[in-house]
Structures are given as C-alpha cells and as structure tokens.
Coordinates of N, CA and C in Angstrom, one line a residue:
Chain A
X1 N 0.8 -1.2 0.0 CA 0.0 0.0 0.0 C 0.9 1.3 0.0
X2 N 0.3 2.2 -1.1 CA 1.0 3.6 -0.7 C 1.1 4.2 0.3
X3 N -0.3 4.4 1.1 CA -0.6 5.3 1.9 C -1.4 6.6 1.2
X4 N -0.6 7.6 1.8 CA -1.0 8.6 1.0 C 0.0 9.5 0.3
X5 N -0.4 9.4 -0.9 CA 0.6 10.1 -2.1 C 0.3 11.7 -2.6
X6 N 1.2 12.6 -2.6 CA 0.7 14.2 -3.0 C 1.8 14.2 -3.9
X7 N 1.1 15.1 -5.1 CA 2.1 15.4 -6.0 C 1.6 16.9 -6.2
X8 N 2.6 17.6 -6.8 CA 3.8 17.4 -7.2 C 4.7 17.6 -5.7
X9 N 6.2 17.3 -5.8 CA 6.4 18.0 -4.4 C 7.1 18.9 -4.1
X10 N 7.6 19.6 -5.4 CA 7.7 20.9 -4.9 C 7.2 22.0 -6.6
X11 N 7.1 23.2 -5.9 CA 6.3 23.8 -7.4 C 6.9 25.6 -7.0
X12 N 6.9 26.1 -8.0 CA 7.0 27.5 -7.5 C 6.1 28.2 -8.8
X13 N 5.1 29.0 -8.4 CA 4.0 29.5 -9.0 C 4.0 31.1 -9.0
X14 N 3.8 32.2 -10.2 CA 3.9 33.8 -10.2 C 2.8 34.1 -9.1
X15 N 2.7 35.2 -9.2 CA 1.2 35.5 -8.7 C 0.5 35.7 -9.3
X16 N -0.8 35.6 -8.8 CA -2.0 35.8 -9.9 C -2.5 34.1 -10.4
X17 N -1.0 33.1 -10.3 CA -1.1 31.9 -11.3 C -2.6 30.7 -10.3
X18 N -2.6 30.1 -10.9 CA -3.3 28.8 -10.2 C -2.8 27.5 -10.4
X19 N -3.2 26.5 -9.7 CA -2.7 25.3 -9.8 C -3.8 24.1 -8.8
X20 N -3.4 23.0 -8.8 CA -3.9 21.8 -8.5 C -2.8 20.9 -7.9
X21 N -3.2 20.8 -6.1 CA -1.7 19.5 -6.0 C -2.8 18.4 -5.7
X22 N -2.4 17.6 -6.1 CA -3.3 15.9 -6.3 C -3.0 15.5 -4.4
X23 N -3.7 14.6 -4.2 CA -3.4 14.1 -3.0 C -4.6 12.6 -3.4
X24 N -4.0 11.6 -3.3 CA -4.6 10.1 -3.5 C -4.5 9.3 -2.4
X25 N -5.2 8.4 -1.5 CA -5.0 7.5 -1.1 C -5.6 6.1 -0.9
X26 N -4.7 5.1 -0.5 CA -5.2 3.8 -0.6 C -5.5 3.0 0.5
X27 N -6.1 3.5 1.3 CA -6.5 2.6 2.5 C -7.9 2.8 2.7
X28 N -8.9 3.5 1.8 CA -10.2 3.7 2.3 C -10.6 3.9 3.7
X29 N -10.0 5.3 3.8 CA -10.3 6.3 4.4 C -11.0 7.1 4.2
X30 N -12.4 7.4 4.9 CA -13.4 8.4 5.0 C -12.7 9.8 4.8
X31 N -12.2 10.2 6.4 CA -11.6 11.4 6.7 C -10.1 11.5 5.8
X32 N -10.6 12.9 5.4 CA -9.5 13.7 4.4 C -9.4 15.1 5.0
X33 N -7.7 15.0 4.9 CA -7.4 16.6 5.4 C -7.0 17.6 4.5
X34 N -6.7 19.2 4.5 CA -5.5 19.2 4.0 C -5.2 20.7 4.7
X35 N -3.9 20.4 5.1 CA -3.1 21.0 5.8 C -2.1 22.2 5.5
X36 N -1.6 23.6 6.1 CA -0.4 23.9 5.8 C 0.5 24.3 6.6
X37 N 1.4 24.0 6.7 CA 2.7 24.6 7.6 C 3.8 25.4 7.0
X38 N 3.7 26.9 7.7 CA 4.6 27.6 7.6 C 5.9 27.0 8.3
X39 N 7.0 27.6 8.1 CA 8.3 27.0 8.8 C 8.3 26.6 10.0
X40 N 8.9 25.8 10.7 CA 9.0 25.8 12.1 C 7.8 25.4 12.9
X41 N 6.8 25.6 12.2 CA 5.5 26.3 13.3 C 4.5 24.7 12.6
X42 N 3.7 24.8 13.5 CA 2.5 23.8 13.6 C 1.9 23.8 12.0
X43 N 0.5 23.3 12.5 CA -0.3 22.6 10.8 C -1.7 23.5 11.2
X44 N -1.8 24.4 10.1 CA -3.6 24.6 10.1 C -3.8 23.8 8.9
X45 N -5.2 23.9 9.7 CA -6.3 22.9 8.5 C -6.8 24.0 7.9
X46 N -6.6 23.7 6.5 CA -7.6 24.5 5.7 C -9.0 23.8 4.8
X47 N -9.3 22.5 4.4 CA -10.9 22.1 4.2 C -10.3 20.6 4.8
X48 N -11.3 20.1 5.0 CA -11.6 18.7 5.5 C -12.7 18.0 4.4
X49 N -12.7 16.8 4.6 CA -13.9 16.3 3.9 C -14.0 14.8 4.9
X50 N -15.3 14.6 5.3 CA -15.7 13.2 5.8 C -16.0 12.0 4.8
X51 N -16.3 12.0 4.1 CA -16.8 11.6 2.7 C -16.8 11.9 1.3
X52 N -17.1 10.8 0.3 CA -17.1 11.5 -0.7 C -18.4 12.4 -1.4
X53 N -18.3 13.4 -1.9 CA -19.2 14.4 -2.0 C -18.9 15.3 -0.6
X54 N -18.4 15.3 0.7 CA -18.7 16.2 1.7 C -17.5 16.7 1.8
X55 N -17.3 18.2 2.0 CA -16.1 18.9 2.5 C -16.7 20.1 2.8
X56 N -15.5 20.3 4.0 CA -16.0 21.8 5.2 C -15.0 22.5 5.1
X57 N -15.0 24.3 5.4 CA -13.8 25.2 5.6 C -13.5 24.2 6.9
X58 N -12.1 24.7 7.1 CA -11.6 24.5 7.8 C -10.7 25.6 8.6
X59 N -9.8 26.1 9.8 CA -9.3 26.8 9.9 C -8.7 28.3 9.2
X60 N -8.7 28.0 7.8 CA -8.0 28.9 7.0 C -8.1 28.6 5.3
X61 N -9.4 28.5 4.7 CA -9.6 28.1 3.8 C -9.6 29.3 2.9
X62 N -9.5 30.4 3.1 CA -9.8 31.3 2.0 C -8.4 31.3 1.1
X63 N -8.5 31.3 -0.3 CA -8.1 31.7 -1.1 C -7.7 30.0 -1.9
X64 N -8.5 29.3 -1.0 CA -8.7 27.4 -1.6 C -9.7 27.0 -2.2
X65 N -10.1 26.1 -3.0 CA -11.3 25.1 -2.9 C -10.8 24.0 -3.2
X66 N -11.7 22.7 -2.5 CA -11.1 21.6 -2.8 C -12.6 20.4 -3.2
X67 N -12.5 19.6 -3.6 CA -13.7 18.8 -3.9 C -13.3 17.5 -3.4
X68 N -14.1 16.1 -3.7 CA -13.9 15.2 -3.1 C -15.1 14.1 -4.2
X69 N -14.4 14.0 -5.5 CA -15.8 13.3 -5.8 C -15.1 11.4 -5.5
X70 N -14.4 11.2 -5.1 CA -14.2 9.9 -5.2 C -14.0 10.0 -3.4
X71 N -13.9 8.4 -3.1 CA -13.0 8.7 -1.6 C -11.4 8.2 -1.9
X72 N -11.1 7.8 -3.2 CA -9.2 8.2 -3.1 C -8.7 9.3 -3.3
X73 N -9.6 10.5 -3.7 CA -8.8 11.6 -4.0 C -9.6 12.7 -3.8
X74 N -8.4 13.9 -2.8 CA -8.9 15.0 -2.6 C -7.7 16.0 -2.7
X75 N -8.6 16.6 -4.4 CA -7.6 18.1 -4.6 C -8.0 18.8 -4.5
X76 N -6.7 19.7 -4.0 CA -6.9 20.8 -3.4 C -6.4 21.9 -4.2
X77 N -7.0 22.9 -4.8 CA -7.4 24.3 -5.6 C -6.5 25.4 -5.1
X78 N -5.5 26.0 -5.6 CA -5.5 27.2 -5.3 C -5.6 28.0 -6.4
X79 N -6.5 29.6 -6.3 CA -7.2 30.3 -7.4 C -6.3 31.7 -7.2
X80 N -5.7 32.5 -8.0 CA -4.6 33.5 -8.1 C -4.1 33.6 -6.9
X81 N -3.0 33.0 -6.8 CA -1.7 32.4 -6.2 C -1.2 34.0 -5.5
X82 N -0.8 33.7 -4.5 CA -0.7 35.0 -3.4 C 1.0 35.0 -2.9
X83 N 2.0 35.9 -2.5 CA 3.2 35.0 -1.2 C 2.9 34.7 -0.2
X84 N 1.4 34.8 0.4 CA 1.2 34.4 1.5 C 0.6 33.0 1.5
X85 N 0.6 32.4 0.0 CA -0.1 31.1 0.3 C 1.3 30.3 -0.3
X86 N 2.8 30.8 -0.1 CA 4.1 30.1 -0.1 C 3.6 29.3 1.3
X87 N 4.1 28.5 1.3 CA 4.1 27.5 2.4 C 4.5 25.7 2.0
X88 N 4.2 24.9 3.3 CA 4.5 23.2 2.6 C 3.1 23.1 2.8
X89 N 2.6 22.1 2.0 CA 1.3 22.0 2.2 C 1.1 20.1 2.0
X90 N 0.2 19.9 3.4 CA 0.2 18.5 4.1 C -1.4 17.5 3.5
X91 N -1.3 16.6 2.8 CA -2.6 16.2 2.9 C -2.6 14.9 4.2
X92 N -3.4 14.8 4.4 CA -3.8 13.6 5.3 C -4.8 12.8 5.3
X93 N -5.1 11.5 5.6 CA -6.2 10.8 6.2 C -6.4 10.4 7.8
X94 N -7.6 10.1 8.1 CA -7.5 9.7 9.2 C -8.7 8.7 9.4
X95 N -7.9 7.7 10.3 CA -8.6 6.3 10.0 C -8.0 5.1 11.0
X96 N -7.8 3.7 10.5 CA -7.1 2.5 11.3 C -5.9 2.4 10.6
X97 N -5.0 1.6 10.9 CA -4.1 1.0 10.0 C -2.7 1.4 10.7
X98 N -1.5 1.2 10.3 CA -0.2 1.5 10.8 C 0.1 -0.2 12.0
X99 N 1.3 0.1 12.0 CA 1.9 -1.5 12.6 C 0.8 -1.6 14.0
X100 N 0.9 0.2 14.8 CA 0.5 -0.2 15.6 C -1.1 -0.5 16.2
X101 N -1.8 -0.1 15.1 CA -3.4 -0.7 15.1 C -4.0 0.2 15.5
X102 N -3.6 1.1 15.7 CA -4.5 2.4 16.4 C -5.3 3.6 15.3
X103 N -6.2 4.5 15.4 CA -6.9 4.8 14.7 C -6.3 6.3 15.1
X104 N -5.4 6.9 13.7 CA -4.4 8.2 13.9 C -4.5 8.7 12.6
X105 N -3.9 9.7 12.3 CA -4.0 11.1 11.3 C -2.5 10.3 10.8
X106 N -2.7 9.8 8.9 CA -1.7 9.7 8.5 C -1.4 10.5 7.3
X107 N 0.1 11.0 7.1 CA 0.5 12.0 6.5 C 1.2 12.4 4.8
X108 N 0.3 12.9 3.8 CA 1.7 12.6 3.4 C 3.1 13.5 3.2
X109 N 3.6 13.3 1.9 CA 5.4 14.0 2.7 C 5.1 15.8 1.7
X110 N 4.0 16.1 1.4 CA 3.7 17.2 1.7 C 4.5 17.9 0.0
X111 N 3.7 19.1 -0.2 CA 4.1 20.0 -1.4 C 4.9 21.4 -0.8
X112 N 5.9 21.5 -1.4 CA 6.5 22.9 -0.9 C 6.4 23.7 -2.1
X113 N 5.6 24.7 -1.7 CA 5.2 25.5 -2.5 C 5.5 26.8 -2.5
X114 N 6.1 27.5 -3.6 CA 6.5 29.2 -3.5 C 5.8 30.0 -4.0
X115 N 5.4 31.3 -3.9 CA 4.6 32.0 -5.0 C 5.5 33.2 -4.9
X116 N 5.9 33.6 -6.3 CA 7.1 35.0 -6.4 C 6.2 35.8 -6.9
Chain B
X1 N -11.8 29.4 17.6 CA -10.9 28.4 16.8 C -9.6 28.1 18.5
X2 N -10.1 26.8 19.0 CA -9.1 26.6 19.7 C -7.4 26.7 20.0
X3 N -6.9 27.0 20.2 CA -5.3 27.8 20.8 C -4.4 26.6 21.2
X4 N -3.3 26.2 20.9 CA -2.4 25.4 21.9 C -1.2 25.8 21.8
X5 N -0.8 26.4 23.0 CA 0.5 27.0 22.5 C 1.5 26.1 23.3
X6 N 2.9 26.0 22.6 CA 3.5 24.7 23.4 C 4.7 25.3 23.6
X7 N 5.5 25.1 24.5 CA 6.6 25.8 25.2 C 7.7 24.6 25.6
X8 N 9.3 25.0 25.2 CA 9.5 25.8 24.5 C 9.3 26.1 23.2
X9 N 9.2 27.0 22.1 CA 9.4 26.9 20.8 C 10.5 26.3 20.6
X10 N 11.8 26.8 20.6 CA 13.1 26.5 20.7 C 13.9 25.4 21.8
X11 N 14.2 24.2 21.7 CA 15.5 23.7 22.7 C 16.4 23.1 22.1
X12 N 17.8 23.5 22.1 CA 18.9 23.0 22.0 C 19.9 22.4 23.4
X13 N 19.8 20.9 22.7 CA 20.9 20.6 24.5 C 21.6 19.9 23.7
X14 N 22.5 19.2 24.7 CA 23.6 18.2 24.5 C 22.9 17.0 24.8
X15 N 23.6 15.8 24.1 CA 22.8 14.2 24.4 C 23.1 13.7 25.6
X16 N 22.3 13.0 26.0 CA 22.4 12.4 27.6 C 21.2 13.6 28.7
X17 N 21.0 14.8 27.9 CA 20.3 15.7 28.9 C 18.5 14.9 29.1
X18 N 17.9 15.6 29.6 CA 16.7 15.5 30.1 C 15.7 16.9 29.5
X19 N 14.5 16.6 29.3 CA 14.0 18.0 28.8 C 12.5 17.5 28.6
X20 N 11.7 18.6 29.0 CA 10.0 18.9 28.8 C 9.6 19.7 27.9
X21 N 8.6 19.4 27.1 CA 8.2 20.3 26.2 C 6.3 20.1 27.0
X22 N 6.2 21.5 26.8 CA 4.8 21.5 27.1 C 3.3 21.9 26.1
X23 N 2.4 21.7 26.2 CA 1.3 21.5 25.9 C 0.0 22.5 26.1
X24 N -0.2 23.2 26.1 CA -1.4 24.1 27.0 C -2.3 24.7 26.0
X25 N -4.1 24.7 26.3 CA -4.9 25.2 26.1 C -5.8 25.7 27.1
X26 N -6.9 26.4 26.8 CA -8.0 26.7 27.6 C -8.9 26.1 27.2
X27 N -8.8 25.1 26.1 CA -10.2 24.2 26.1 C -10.0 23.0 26.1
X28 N -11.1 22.2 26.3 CA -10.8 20.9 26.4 C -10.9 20.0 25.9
X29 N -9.9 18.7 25.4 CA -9.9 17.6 24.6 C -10.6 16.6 24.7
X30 N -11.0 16.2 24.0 CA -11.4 14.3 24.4 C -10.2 13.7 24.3
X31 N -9.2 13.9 23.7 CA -7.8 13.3 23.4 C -7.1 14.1 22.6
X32 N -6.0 14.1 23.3 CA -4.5 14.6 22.8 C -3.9 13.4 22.1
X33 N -3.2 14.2 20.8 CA -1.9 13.6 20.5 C -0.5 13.8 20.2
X34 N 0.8 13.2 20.1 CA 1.8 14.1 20.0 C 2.1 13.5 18.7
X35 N 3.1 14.3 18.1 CA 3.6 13.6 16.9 C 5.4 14.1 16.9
X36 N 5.5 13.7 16.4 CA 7.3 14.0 15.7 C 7.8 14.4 14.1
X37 N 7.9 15.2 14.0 CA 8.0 15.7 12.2 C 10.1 15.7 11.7
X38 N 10.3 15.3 10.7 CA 11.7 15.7 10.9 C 11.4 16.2 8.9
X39 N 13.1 16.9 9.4 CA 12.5 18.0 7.4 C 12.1 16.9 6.7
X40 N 11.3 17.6 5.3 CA 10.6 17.0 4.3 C 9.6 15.9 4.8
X41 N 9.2 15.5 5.8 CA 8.4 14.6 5.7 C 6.9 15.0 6.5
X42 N 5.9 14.2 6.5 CA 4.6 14.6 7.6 C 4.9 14.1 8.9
X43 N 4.1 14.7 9.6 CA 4.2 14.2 10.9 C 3.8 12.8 11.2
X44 N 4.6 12.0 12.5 CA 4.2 10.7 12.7 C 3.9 10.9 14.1
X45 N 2.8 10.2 14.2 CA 2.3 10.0 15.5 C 3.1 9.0 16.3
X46 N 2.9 9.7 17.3 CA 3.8 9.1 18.9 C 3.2 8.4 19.8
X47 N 2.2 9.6 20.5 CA 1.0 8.5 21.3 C -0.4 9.5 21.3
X48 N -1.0 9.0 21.8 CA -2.7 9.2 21.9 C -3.0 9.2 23.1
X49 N -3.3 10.1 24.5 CA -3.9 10.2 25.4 C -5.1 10.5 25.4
X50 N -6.0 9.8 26.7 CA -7.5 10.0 26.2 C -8.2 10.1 27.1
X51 N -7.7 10.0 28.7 CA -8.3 10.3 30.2 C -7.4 11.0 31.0
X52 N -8.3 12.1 31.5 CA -7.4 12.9 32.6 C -6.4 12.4 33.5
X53 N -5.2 13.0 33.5 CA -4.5 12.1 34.3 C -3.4 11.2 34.2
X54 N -3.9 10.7 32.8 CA -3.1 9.5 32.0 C -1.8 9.8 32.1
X55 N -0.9 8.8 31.9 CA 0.8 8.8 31.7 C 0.8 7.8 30.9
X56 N 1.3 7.4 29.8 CA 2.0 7.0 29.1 C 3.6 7.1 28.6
X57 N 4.7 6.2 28.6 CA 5.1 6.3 28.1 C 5.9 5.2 26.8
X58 N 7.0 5.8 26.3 CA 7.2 4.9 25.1 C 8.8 4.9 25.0
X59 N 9.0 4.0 25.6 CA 10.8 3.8 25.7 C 11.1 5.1 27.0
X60 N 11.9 5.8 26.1 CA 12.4 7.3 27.0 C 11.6 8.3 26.8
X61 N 10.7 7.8 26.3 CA 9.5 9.6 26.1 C 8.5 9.1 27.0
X62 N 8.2 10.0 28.2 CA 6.8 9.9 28.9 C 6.0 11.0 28.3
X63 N 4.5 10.8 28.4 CA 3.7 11.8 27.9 C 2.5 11.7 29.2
X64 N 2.3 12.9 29.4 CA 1.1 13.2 30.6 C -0.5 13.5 29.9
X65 N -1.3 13.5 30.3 CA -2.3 14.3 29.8 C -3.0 14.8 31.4
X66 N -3.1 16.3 31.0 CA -3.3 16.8 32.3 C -4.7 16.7 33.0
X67 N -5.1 16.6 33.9 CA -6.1 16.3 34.9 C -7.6 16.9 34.4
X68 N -8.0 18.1 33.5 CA -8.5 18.5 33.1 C -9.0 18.7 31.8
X69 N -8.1 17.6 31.2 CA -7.9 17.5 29.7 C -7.4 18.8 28.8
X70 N -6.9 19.8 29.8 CA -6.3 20.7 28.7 C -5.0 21.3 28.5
X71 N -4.1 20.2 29.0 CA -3.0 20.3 28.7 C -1.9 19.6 28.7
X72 N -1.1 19.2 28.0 CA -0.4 17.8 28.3 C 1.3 17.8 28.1
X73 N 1.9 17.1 28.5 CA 3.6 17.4 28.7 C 4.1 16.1 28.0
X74 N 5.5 16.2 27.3 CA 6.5 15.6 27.0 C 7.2 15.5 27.3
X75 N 8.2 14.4 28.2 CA 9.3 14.1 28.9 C 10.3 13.4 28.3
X76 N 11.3 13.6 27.9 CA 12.3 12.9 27.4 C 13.6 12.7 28.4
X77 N 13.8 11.9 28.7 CA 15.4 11.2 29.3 C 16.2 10.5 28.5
X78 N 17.3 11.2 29.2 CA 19.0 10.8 28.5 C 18.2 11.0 26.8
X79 N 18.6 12.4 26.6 CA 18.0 12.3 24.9 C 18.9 12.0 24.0
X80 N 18.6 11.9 22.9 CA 19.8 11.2 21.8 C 19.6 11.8 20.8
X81 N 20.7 12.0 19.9 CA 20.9 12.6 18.9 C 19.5 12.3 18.0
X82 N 19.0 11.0 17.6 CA 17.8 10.7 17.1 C 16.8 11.3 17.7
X83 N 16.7 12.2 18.4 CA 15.4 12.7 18.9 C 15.1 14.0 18.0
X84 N 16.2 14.0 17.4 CA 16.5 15.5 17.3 C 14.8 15.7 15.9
X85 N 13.8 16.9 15.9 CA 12.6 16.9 15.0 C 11.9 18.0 15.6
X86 N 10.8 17.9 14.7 CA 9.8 19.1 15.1 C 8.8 18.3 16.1
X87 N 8.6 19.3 18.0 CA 7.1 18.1 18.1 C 5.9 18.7 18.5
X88 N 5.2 18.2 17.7 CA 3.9 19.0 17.5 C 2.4 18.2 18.4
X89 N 1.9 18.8 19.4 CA 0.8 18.4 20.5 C -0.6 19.2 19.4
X90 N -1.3 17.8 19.1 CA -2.5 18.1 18.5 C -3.8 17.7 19.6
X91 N -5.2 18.5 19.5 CA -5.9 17.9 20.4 C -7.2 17.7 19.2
X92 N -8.5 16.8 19.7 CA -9.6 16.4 19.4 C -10.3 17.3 20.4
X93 N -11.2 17.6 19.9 CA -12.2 18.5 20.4 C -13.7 17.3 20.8
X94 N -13.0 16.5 19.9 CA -14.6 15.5 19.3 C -15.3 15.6 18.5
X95 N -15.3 16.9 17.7 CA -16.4 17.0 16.5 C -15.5 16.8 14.9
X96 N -16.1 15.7 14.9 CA -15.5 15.1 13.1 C -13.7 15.0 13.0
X97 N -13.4 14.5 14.1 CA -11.8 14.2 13.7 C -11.3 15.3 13.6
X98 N -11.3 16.9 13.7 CA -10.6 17.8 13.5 C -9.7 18.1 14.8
X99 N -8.7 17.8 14.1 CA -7.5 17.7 15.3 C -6.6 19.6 15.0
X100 N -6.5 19.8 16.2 CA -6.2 21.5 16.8 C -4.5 21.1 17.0
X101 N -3.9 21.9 15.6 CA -2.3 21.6 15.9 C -1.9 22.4 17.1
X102 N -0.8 21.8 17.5 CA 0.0 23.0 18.3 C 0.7 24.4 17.9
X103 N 1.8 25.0 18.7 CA 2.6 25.5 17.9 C 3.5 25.4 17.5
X104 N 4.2 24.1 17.7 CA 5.2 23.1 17.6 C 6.6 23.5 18.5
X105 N 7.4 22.6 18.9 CA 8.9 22.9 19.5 C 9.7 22.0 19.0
X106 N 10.9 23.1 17.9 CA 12.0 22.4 17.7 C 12.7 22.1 18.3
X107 N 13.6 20.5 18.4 CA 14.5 20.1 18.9 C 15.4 19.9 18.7
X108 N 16.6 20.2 19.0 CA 18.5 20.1 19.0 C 19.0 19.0 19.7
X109 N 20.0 18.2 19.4 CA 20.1 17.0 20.1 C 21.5 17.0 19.7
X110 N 22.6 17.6 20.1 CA 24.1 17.7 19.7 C 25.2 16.7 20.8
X111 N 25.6 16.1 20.3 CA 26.6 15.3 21.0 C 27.7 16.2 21.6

C-alpha cells in the first residue's frame, strides 16, 4: 500500500497563477485533510472532507477550494496564487491502520510551494 | 478556533540531557496527541492520550495528559541525537476528527 501520495512535491507558482496538488490515497479512508505549515511552526487545517461528495472550511480556507468526488482523492485548488499562500502544504487521512493498530491522522510527505 | 500554545518553541541541548516540552490550552480535549516531524516529511504519530491524568510512556519519552484535559507534557530522558525533530501536541475536540495543531517545539540533540 501507498498510503498517501501528494504530488507534485515541490512547485513555485507567479502570482496571480493557479494550480492543483493531487493528494490520492489507498487505505479507504473516510476522513481527508489538508493541511499547511509555515516554517517551524504547527499545521492549520484549511478544508476537511468526511466523505465523498462532503467537504467543510476548515481553519484557513480562504483563497482554496477543494472537492472530493471519489474517496481516493482530494484536490486541493488554489485560485490566483498569493506570497502568503508560499508555504509546505500537508494532505492527510484519518482512520485504522499503521503497525500499531490504532486509529491516527496519517500523512503525506507534503508539497512545498512558493509563490514570487 | 481553539489555541495550543507549546513551550518551549526552541531547545537545543547536549545528548544524555533531560528535557520537557509543554502543551497548553483553555479548552478541552477528548484526546490529545503528539507527533514527531523531521524536514521533508509529515508528521508521525507518537502516542494518543485519552483520560485525565493519563501517563504513558514509550521507551524514554513519557507523555502526561493533564487532569482537566487541557494540557499535556513531553518528557524525554537521557536524549539522543535521534530525537532531534519538530514536536507537535494536536488535540480532538470531538467534533468530526478535527485535530487543533500546536505551535510546535524544535528540537536540537548535539553530541
């Protein structure tokens, strides 16, 4: 199993530009995240989805949209590209699975994204 | 939008030291978790606290979760250069799996 796969993984975008980072996974998982982290510093959530067809703002969603029509995949939109939306950006699921059996937020290895 | 600010931001020690990283909010979890991030990758989860009170630990890391559910501590002994990552205290609120990051605290682990 993959897990969960994000592409591309790294991109640098003008402003004004737009783009699409893919985020797939294979463990059929309900809950979908997606995440961003500036340097150093923690993860906000920017949309969530519980299902497919369902997705919610999340902490910081403006200047996103993301859809969810399957449950392997949730992209995530960004619409004229800003420097404030430079950052790494995290998808995740959350569900069972992992050696150690417990039901946890798994990650993937994230897009680093620049906007000049 | 729930707050967890975690202290220190910053620690750099030497290996063999001892050190706490802390956890704090004003609201309350159904469960905490911690994770461990090192560059380029996501974060990996560590452990899951889920009753006031709780101690867990895992090898040389203990983890508390505080009496009120709103705040929880990381304890490391004799640390090792492998400790060295970002660690980030997320909590559940309980509504739909949305887990409330920290502010994370980097860690230095120099021989």
């Amino acid at each position: 199993n993959a897990g969960v796969t994000q592409t591309p993984k790294f991109r640098i975008l003008k402003i004004g530009q737009s783009m699409t980072l893919q985020c797939a996974q294979d463990m059929n998982h309900n809950y979908m995240y997606w995440y961003r982290q500036d340097p150093g510093m923690g993860l906000k959530l920017i949309y969530y989805s519980v299902g497919a067809g369902i997705t919610d703002k999340g902490e910081v969603p403006n200047g996103y949209n993301v859809s969810r029509s399957t449950t392997e995949d949730f992209p995530l939109r960004l619409e004229l590209a800003a420097p404030s939306q430079t950052s790494v950006y995290f998808c995740a699921t959350f569900g069972w699975g992992g050696a150690a059996g417990s039901e946890k937020l798994f990650f993937g290895s994230g897009t680093q994204l620049s906007v000049l | 939008t729930q707050l967890l600010e975690q202290s220190p931001q910053f620690l750099s020690i030497q290996e063999g030291e001892n050190l706490t990283v802390y956890c704090n909010s004003s609201s309350v979890f159904s469960s905490l978790q911690w994770y461990r991030q090192e560059p380029g990758e996501g974060p990996v989860l560590l452990v899951t606290v889920v009753t006031g009170g709780e101690v867990k630990k895992l090898k040389r890391l203990t983890f508390q979760f505080g009496d009120a559910r709103k705040d929880s501590s990381l304890h490391i002994t004799a640390a090792q250069t492998g400790d060295t990552g970002l660690y980030l205290c997320a909590g559940d609120t309980g509504g739909g799996n949305k887990l409330t990051f920290g502010t994370g605290t980097q860690l230095k682990v120099e021989l």
